[in-house]
Every structure is written in structure tokens, then in C-alpha cells.
Amino acid sequence: MRGDDFGSRFAYWFSVAIGLVLAIVPLPDRFDPVRPDIALLAVIFWVLARPRIAGLGYAWLAGLLLDVLRGMTLGQHALGFLVVAFIAHRLQLRMRMFPLLMQAGTVMLLLALYHFIIFWTDGLTGHGYTGWSRWLPVFSGALLWPLIVAAGDTITRRSR
Amino acid sequence: MVELSHDSRPIIGRGPPLGATFLTLALLSIALMVADQRYPQIQRVRSWLTAIAFPVQKGVDLPFRAWNWLGESFADRNRLRAENLELTGRLRLANLQLQRFAVLEEENRRLRDMRENSAGIAERVLVASILNVDLDPFRHRVLLDKGAADGVFQGQAILDAEGIFGQVARVNAQTSEAILISDAEHAIPVQSNRSGVRTIAVGTGDPAKLSLPFVTTEADLKVGDLLLSTGIGGVFPRGYPVAQITKVERAATATFALVEARPTANLDRDREVLLAWFQPAVPETPAPAAQATASASVPPAPASASPTPARAGASPTPAQPGASPRPAQAAPGASTPRAEPRQ
């Protein structure tokens, strides 16, 4: 059981690290605003699939790393990740039973909340950008959710 | 896989309840955000954390750099020859101009010395390359590969071959974050080369556009005017091109004209930029209104509102190029204590 735990922890941080790297990889300017939050999607996936391992502390730390990587106000993404992980934790028994489409819809709501928190804290710290394009990742993330689940399930099924 | 308890964490070694963890961490993040805004000491925490981030950023940058390097290594011989020919030609022209400039510069320096004011000209520059890393898509910020270890300080001016590029907003150990002049949070004091009208150029969030919101309808500005940096505020060296006016609209009923300008620096194409060290100019009679606006609207490095008294003693000695630029950068009021490199 311990070994399995370790494997899952490794998989957790490995996938989050990939998500964080993808968060700063240069994209053409046109696609930059659409960039989905893969690190956050990975965190949500692990909260649903391995709730005993993917705790709130991990989610918070992942958010803090994102803050540092992107040079944002410290704690901004950390708070967003934390809130999303907390709600996912509370909903996880239900969300795991949802059909995939409904799950993607719920994830979209979570992403919208996350981006609202970022938007809000951005406004408080005086960096507000109010254009509509800042909400695009909510949709691209929800569209990507089935792929994340497919990829994640392949990994978790092998270890099961 | 099915767990019946609502709280799905292990029963043994469960730790504090979910809600309590949530509350603690949420308060911690809020405290961090407040500290990041209010207390410069938090920068030390950030610089520890960037020690983790740096390898990741470098790792992201590397493949792109390698790709560019490969492209250059396997470039067509003919293309290289053509490029070489063109560059040689341009170098010859540039050298020719340089000869003339050398005389002019000497003359200029002598004239400035006569006025006991040799400041405002970049004395030392350091080439920094822009890391291939995307920060926030809605802010015009880039990551440079030079940091506190190379003597970079907060509020340092960044130039490129064509004009003023931006300034250093945050210094980490090995990297630094630059804010471009086109960022919506950036403002730079400028002066028209033709008419001498002084005003402020504010970023718009569009790399090809600056806006000049404080120009009255009577001000003598025309399309095509070159805007130079004034050196007021002590952040940017004096007399470097900033932008060229592209649009002037004067409505009969309005107090202010609608003026737009295009930055001369290649803000969205540069791969390498220059970090400049210089002795800030002390304006003889700074326009108080412009000064106040400049310091109010440049948050990362507040422009010096008051010329420091130390400058009076320092200015008679003419600027020695390359001779210990440290004290020069430590002197201006623009660099607050936290902007000191290497704390």
C-alpha cells in the first residue's frame, strides 16, 4: 500500500509539473489567451481519482509554484487552486458518478470560479484587465477535460 | 474505489479537518498577497522560490534556443554570404557616421561639462537575452536572463538598438522581470524632438501603440514627430528615442488632444536587449505636474520626485565610461533601498 502511495504521489507531482511547464511555454500570441490551465485540471483530476493523496496542501503548493513561475502576486494562484481543490473535495463523491459531459460542465464552473478569483485579486492589486478574452481558458479547459480524464485513467488503471 | 464516508481521506493519520486546512491556507495566501503588495521584505521569500523556478524557466527556454541555434548553424551558405555582405555595408556606413558622432559627442560632452552636467547618457550597457517564457498574456512583461548576480537593479532602464524598451520591474537572483513601455501600467516622460513639448507616454497594452493622454489641444505636436526620453524621473537616460507620433486628433470642444505614438523599439520582436547604467540627469526646472503624474503612474519604480542633494557634489566630475558604475546607480532617489542589488 505504501509503495502504491508513493507511485501516486510521484504521478501527482509529475503531472502537475507538466502542467506548470505548459503554463509558461511560449505560444503564438493568438493562442496565448486561450491557454488552458492544465496544472489546475491535473489537480482536479487527482482530487477526484486519489482524494487520499491529493490534499489541499498539495493544491496550494502547486498554485504557489505557478505564481512564482509567472511572476504574479504571491498567493494569487495559490488561493485559486486551494478554493477549487476544496470544492472538488467536497463534491468528489458526486462528481465521480457524473457522466463525462456533466463532469466537464462542473469543471467549467470550477474553472470559472478560479478565473474569477484571479480576476478579482488582479483588480485588488491594480492589474485589472477587463477584456472578455481572459475568460477563454474556462472554455478551453472544459473542452480539454475529457482528454485529461482519458490520460489520467490510463495511468491510474495500470497502478490499480 | 467506492468510499462511503464523505471525508475521503485516510482514517488513520487524517490530520486536521478539511475545512480547517482550507481556512488556514486561504488566510496564508491572503497574507502573502498583502505582504507582496505592501512589504518589500517578501521579495526575499520570492527569490528563494525563484531558485526553484529558474531551472524550470531555463528548461522551457532551452529547446527554443536550441532550435534557433540549429536554424542558424544549418543556414544556407548563400544566405549567410548575402547577410554578411549587407552587414559589412551597414558597418561601413555606421563607422562613417560614428566618426562624425565622435566629434559631436566630444563637443557635446565639453558643452555639458561647461554646464556641469554630463549626466543622462548611458555609460555602460549589458546585453541580456529574453527567455522564451510566456508570463501573463495580458501584461507586457518579459523575463531576462540577467539578475541580481549581474548587478541588475530595480528600475533599471532597458534599451534596444532602436530605442527605449522598458525597465526592470523585479530582480531575482539569476533572472529579472522587465516591464515594457507598452504595458498598460507603464508611463514614461518624453519630449518632442522637433518642438520640445514635454509630456508623458503611457502604455496601452498594444505593443505598437503608446498613448499621450496629457497633451492639450494647443500643444505643438504633429504626426511624425519623434519623441525622446527626457531623463526626468531618473529612470531612463536622456535623449533616447521612445516613439514616433502616428495620430493627432484635436476636437474643438475637448481640452486634451487624442495623440498616439508607435514605439521605435522592436517590443515584440527583440530577443536581446541592453541593460543600461547611467548617471541620472537632474532637470534644472522639472515641470511639477508632469513629475507628479510620472511618479504616480509608474508603480514598479517610482520616479524620483526630488533630486537628491548628493547629485550636486557628484556632477562636476565628468562621467568616466566604465569607471565603477555602482555608486552612480546607488545615488539616485529612483532606486529605493530594496532596489539595491545583492542584499
Coordinates of N, CA, C and O in Angstrom, one line a residue, chain B residues 192 194 201-202 204 206-212 215 221-227 242-250 257-264:
Chain B
S192 N 9.1 66.1 -27.4 CA 9.2 66.0 -28.8 C 10.5 66.6 -29.3 O 11.0 67.6 -28.8
R194 N 11.2 67.8 -32.2 CA 11.0 69.0 -33.0 C 10.6 70.2 -32.2 O 11.3 71.3 -32.3
A201 N 4.2 59.5 -22.0 CA 3.7 58.5 -22.9 C 3.3 57.3 -22.1 O 4.1 56.8 -21.3
V202 N 2.0 56.9 -22.2 CA 1.5 55.8 -21.4 C 1.3 54.6 -22.2 O 0.9 54.7 -23.4
T204 N -0.4 51.1 -23.7 CA -1.8 50.8 -23.9 C -2.1 49.3 -23.8 O -3.3 48.9 -23.8
D206 N -1.0 47.4 -26.2 CA -0.7 47.1 -27.5 C 0.7 47.4 -27.9 O 1.1 48.5 -27.7
P207 N 1.5 46.4 -28.3 CA 2.9 46.7 -28.5 C 3.2 47.7 -29.5 O 4.4 48.2 -29.6
A208 N 2.3 48.0 -30.4 CA 2.5 49.0 -31.4 C 2.0 50.4 -31.1 O 1.9 51.2 -32.0
K209 N 1.5 50.6 -29.9 CA 0.8 51.8 -29.6 C 1.1 52.4 -28.2 O 1.1 51.6 -27.3
L210 N 1.5 53.6 -28.1 CA 1.6 54.3 -26.8 C 0.5 55.4 -26.9 O 0.2 55.9 -28.0
S211 N 0.0 55.8 -25.8 CA -0.9 56.9 -25.8 C -0.4 58.1 -25.0 O 0.3 57.9 -24.0
L212 N -0.7 59.3 -25.5 CA -0.2 60.5 -24.8 C -1.4 61.3 -24.3 O -1.9 62.2 -25.0
V215 N -1.9 65.8 -23.4 CA -1.5 66.8 -24.4 C -2.7 67.7 -24.7 O -3.7 67.2 -25.1
L221 N 2.4 69.4 -31.4 CA 2.8 68.0 -31.8 C 2.2 67.7 -33.1 O 1.0 68.1 -33.4
K222 N 3.0 67.0 -34.0 CA 2.5 66.7 -35.3 C 2.7 65.2 -35.6 O 3.6 64.6 -34.9
V223 N 2.0 64.6 -36.5 CA 2.3 63.3 -36.9 C 3.7 63.2 -37.5 O 4.1 64.0 -38.2
G224 N 4.4 62.2 -37.0 CA 5.8 62.0 -37.5 C 6.8 62.6 -36.5 O 8.0 62.3 -36.6
D225 N 6.4 63.3 -35.5 CA 7.3 63.8 -34.5 C 8.0 62.7 -33.8 O 7.3 61.7 -33.4
L226 N 9.3 62.8 -33.5 CA 10.0 61.8 -32.8 C 10.0 62.2 -31.3 O 10.3 63.3 -31.0
L227 N 9.6 61.3 -30.4 CA 9.6 61.5 -29.0 C 10.8 61.0 -28.4 O 11.1 59.8 -28.6
V242 N 11.9 57.2 -28.1 CA 10.9 56.3 -27.5 C 9.9 55.9 -28.5 O 9.5 54.7 -28.6
A243 N 9.3 56.9 -29.2 CA 8.2 56.6 -30.1 C 8.1 57.7 -31.1 O 8.7 58.7 -31.0
Q244 N 7.3 57.4 -32.2 CA 7.0 58.3 -33.2 C 5.5 58.5 -33.3 O 4.7 57.6 -33.2
I245 N 5.1 59.8 -33.3 CA 3.7 60.1 -33.3 C 3.0 59.6 -34.6 O 3.5 59.8 -35.7
T246 N 1.9 58.8 -34.4 CA 1.2 58.3 -35.5 C -0.2 59.0 -35.7 O -0.8 58.9 -36.8
K247 N -0.7 59.6 -34.7 CA -2.0 60.1 -34.8 C -2.2 61.3 -33.9 O -1.8 61.3 -32.7
V248 N -2.7 62.4 -34.4 CA -3.1 63.6 -33.5 C -4.5 64.0 -33.9 O -4.7 64.3 -35.1
E249 N -5.4 64.0 -33.0 CA -6.8 64.4 -33.3 C -7.2 65.5 -32.3 O -7.1 65.3 -31.1
R250 N -7.5 66.6 -32.8 CA -7.9 67.7 -31.9 C -9.4 68.0 -32.1 O -9.8 68.4 -33.2
A257 N -5.9 66.7 -26.6 CA -5.9 66.1 -27.9 C -5.7 64.6 -27.8 O -5.2 64.1 -26.8
L258 N -6.2 63.9 -28.8 CA -6.0 62.4 -28.8 C -4.8 62.1 -29.6 O -4.7 62.3 -30.8
V259 N -3.7 61.7 -28.9 CA -2.4 61.5 -29.5 C -1.9 60.1 -29.3 O -2.0 59.6 -28.2
E260 N -1.5 59.5 -30.4 CA -1.0 58.1 -30.3 C 0.4 58.1 -30.9 O 0.7 58.8 -31.8
A261 N 1.2 57.2 -30.5 CA 2.6 57.1 -31.0 C 2.9 55.6 -31.1 O 2.4 54.7 -30.4
R262 N 3.9 55.3 -32.0 CA 4.3 53.9 -32.2 C 5.8 53.8 -31.6 O 6.6 54.6 -32.0
P263 N 6.0 52.9 -30.7 CA 7.3 52.8 -30.1 C 8.4 52.5 -31.2 O 8.1 51.7 -32.1
T264 N 9.5 53.1 -31.0 CA 10.6 52.8 -32.0 C 11.3 51.5 -31.7 O 11.8 50.9 -32.7

